[in-house]
Coordinates of C-alpha atoms and ligand atoms in Angstrom, one line a residue:
M1 CA 0.1 -0.4 0.3
N2 CA 1.7 3.0 -0.8
D3 CA 0.1 7.0 -0.3
L4 CA -1.4 7.0 -3.9
M5 CA -3.4 4.7 -3.9
P6 CA -5.8 3.3 -2.0
A7 CA -5.5 -0.2 -0.8
K8 CA -8.2 -2.8 -2.2
A9 CA -9.9 -5.4 -0.8
L10 CA -11.2 -8.6 -2.3
V11 CA -13.9 -10.0 -0.5
V12 CA -14.4 -13.9 -0.5
L13 CA -18.1 -14.2 -0.6
S14 CA -20.3 -17.6 -0.7
G15 CA -24.6 -15.8 -0.3
G16 CA -23.6 -17.1 4.0
Q17 CA -23.7 -15.3 7.0
D18 CA -20.1 -14.9 7.8
S19 CA -18.9 -13.9 4.5
T20 CA -22.0 -11.4 4.3
T21 CA -20.2 -10.0 8.1
C22 CA -16.8 -9.6 6.5
L23 CA -18.3 -7.8 3.7
Y24 CA -19.1 -5.3 6.3
W25 CA -15.9 -5.6 7.5
A26 CA -13.9 -5.2 4.7
I27 CA -16.4 -1.7 3.6
K28 CA -15.8 0.0 7.3
K29 CA -12.3 -1.0 6.9
F30 CA -12.0 -0.1 3.5
A31 CA -14.6 1.9 1.8
A32 CA -16.7 1.0 -0.2
A33 CA -15.6 1.6 -3.6
N34 CA -12.2 -0.4 -2.6
V35 CA -13.8 -3.0 -2.4
S36 CA -15.4 -5.5 -5.1
S37 CA -16.6 -9.3 -4.0
I38 CA -15.7 -13.0 -5.6
T39 CA -18.1 -16.0 -5.7
F40 CA -17.1 -19.1 -6.8
D41 CA -20.1 -21.7 -8.5
Y42 CA -18.3 -24.4 -8.4
G43 CA -20.9 -27.1 -8.2
Q44 CA -23.0 -26.4 -5.2
R45 CA -25.7 -28.2 -5.0
H46 CA -27.3 -25.6 -3.9
R47 CA -27.3 -22.2 -6.4
I48 CA -29.4 -20.8 -4.3
E49 CA -26.3 -19.1 -2.7
L50 CA -25.3 -17.4 -6.4
D51 CA -28.1 -15.2 -6.3
C52 CA -28.2 -14.7 -2.7
A53 CA -24.2 -13.8 -3.1
R54 CA -25.3 -11.3 -6.1
E55 CA -28.2 -9.7 -3.7
V56 CA -26.3 -9.1 -1.1
A57 CA -23.6 -7.1 -3.0
A58 CA -26.1 -5.7 -4.8
L59 CA -27.9 -4.7 -1.1
A60 CA -23.7 -3.4 0.2
G61 CA -22.5 -2.0 -3.3
V62 CA -19.9 -3.3 -4.6
E63 CA -18.9 -5.3 -7.9
N64 CA -20.0 -9.2 -7.7
T65 CA -18.1 -11.3 -10.0
V66 CA -18.9 -15.0 -11.0
L67 CA -15.9 -17.3 -11.2
P68 CA -16.7 -20.6 -12.5
I69 CA -14.7 -23.2 -11.1
N70 CA -16.3 -26.6 -11.4
T71 CA -14.0 -29.5 -11.1
F72 CA -15.1 -30.6 -7.3
S73 CA -17.9 -32.5 -8.4
A74 CA -15.9 -34.3 -11.5
I75 CA -13.4 -35.0 -8.2
G76 CA -16.5 -36.4 -5.9
G77 CA -16.5 -37.4 -2.8
D78 CA -17.9 -35.1 -0.9
A79 CA -22.4 -33.4 0.5
L80 CA -21.5 -30.5 -1.0
T81 CA -21.3 -31.2 -4.9
D82 CA -21.9 -34.7 -5.1
A83 CA -25.7 -34.9 -5.2
E84 CA -25.8 -39.2 -4.8
I85 CA -24.2 -37.8 -1.2
A86 CA -27.4 -36.5 1.3
V87 CA -25.6 -34.7 4.2
S88 CA -25.1 -35.8 7.0
S89 CA -23.8 -34.5 11.2
K90 CA -21.8 -37.9 11.4
V91 CA -18.1 -37.8 11.4
S92 CA -15.7 -39.5 9.7
E93 CA -12.7 -41.7 10.9
A94 CA -10.8 -38.4 10.3
G95 CA -13.3 -37.0 12.9
L96 CA -14.8 -34.4 9.5
P97 CA -18.3 -34.6 8.3
N98 CA -19.7 -35.2 5.2
T99 CA -19.4 -32.1 3.7
F100 CA -15.6 -31.5 4.2
V101 CA -14.8 -30.8 0.1
P102 CA -10.7 -31.6 0.4
G103 CA -8.9 -28.3 -0.5
R104 CA -11.7 -26.1 -1.0
N105 CA -10.7 -22.9 0.9
L106 CA -7.0 -23.2 -0.9
I107 CA -8.6 -23.8 -4.0
F108 CA -11.1 -21.1 -4.0
L109 CA -8.0 -18.4 -2.2
T110 CA -5.6 -19.3 -4.4
F111 CA -7.7 -18.0 -7.7
A112 CA -9.4 -15.2 -5.4
A113 CA -5.3 -14.2 -5.4
A114 CA -5.1 -14.5 -9.2
F115 CA -7.8 -12.6 -9.5
A116 CA -7.2 -10.0 -7.5
Y117 CA -3.3 -10.0 -8.5
P118 CA -3.9 -8.3 -12.5
R119 CA -6.5 -5.8 -10.1
A120 CA -3.4 -4.6 -7.8
I121 CA -6.0 -5.5 -4.9
E122 CA -3.8 -6.8 -2.1
N123 CA -5.9 -7.4 0.4
I124 CA -8.3 -11.2 1.0
V125 CA -10.7 -11.2 2.8
T126 CA -13.1 -14.6 4.4
G127 CA -15.2 -15.5 6.2
V128 CA -13.3 -18.6 7.7
A129 CA -13.2 -19.2 11.2
Q130 CA -11.5 -22.2 13.8
T131 CA -14.0 -21.4 16.2
D132 CA -17.3 -22.8 16.7
Y133 CA -17.1 -25.3 13.3
S134 CA -17.3 -28.3 11.8
G135 CA -13.1 -28.8 12.1
Y136 CA -12.3 -27.9 8.5
P137 CA -8.5 -28.5 8.4
D138 CA -9.0 -24.8 5.5
C139 CA -10.4 -23.3 8.3
R140 CA -7.5 -22.7 10.3
E141 CA -5.4 -20.2 11.1
D142 CA -2.2 -22.0 10.4
T143 CA -3.0 -23.3 6.9
M144 CA -4.3 -19.4 6.1
R145 CA -0.2 -18.0 7.2
A146 CA 1.1 -21.1 5.6
L147 CA -1.3 -20.0 2.0
E148 CA -0.3 -15.7 2.1
T149 CA 2.8 -16.7 2.1
A150 CA 2.8 -19.6 -0.8
L151 CA 1.0 -16.9 -2.5
N152 CA 3.5 -14.1 -1.8
L153 CA 6.1 -16.7 -3.1
G154 CA 4.6 -18.0 -6.0
M155 CA 3.1 -14.8 -7.5
E156 CA 5.7 -12.5 -6.0
S157 CA 3.2 -10.4 -5.0
S158 CA 2.7 -9.1 -1.5
L159 CA -1.2 -9.8 -0.7
S160 CA -2.0 -10.0 2.9
I161 CA -5.1 -12.6 3.7
H162 CA -7.3 -11.4 6.2
T163 CA -10.0 -14.0 8.7
P164 CA -11.9 -11.2 10.5
L165 CA -13.8 -14.3 11.5
M166 CA -11.1 -16.8 12.5
H167 CA -11.3 -16.6 17.2
L168 CA -15.1 -15.3 16.8
S169 CA -18.0 -17.9 18.0
K170 CA -20.6 -17.9 16.3
R171 CA -22.4 -15.8 18.9
E172 CA -20.3 -12.9 18.4
T173 CA -19.8 -13.1 15.1
V174 CA -23.4 -12.1 15.2
E175 CA -22.6 -9.7 17.8
L176 CA -19.7 -8.4 15.0
A177 CA -22.7 -8.0 11.9
S178 CA -24.8 -5.6 14.0
E179 CA -22.7 -3.5 14.7
L180 CA -21.2 -3.3 11.4
G181 CA -25.1 -3.2 10.2
A182 CA -25.3 -6.3 8.1
L183 CA -28.2 -7.3 9.9
P184 CA -30.4 -5.4 6.8
A185 CA -28.2 -7.8 4.5
M186 CA -28.3 -11.0 7.3
A187 CA -32.3 -11.6 5.2
L188 CA -30.3 -11.8 1.8
T189 CA -28.8 -14.7 3.5
H190 CA -28.1 -18.1 2.4
T191 CA -26.7 -20.6 5.3
C192 CA -28.7 -24.3 5.7
Y193 CA -27.0 -27.4 4.5
N194 CA -30.1 -28.7 3.1
G195 CA -30.6 -25.6 0.2
E196 CA -34.2 -24.5 2.3
R197 CA -35.5 -21.2 2.3
P198 CA -36.6 -20.4 4.9
P199 CA -34.2 -22.9 6.3
C200 CA -34.8 -25.9 7.2
G201 CA -33.8 -24.9 11.0
R202 CA -33.3 -28.8 11.7
C203 CA -29.6 -29.0 9.4
P204 CA -25.8 -28.7 11.6
S205 CA -25.7 -25.1 9.9
C206 CA -29.1 -24.8 10.1
E207 CA -28.5 -25.3 14.4
L208 CA -24.8 -23.6 14.4
R209 CA -26.8 -20.4 13.1
A210 CA -29.4 -20.1 14.9
R211 CA -27.2 -20.4 17.8
G212 CA -25.3 -17.4 17.2
F213 CA -28.8 -15.9 17.2
A214 CA -30.0 -17.0 20.1
E215 CA -26.7 -16.7 22.0
A216 CA -26.9 -12.9 21.2
G217 CA -29.6 -12.1 21.5
I218 CA -30.8 -11.4 18.2
D219 CA -33.5 -12.0 15.7
D220 CA -32.4 -13.7 12.5
P221 CA -34.3 -11.6 10.2
L222 CA -33.6 -14.8 8.0
V223 CA -35.6 -16.5 9.9
R224 CA -38.0 -14.2 11.3
K225 CA -39.1 -12.6 7.9
S226 CA -40.1 -16.4 6.8
Ligands
ZN301 ZN1 -31.3 -26.7 7.2

């Protein structure tokens, strides 16, 4: 960053609660005019996520680019991209639920960095968190720091990966969203693993979201609206 050019930021926007909170965090830190968003069409079974991301970005007044990277479903073996596999809260021997898409965040962030490079964007913001989650190893702080180092070595860049939610509980994430004025956008987000709208309220993702709002003492505008 130098004095002449404003710092620009790219938010990885999935259309869910966490990435929407990150979008508003980035707007506060970098100003809306310097923020853009990227959404990955990775063959997810819930196409509604792409609409949600577009609507959230439009409400926040930032650009949204959808990048097609439809390769995960060809790899198969996870419940988020393989229509043959039902979402389950059961965990594998490695302690991971079947919603784990191996390497997903590494690939997302690598594409985000490649997208950022020609646009002189030096900040990438992602909603990964190692607290309260399903234990996805690609959401952890040490993974993010190692990836940032690898990307900067591989592109001779000075990219920063920002993870504002890394150590926040779901309750704290809801409180942050409220402080940032992101609650109206929450009505447009999508979190349900079963792809239902209004949300099913039963899947692990819905339960986690509901618990976060309940603990924060804040009504979820998505649920209230429905
Ligand atoms: Zn659900």
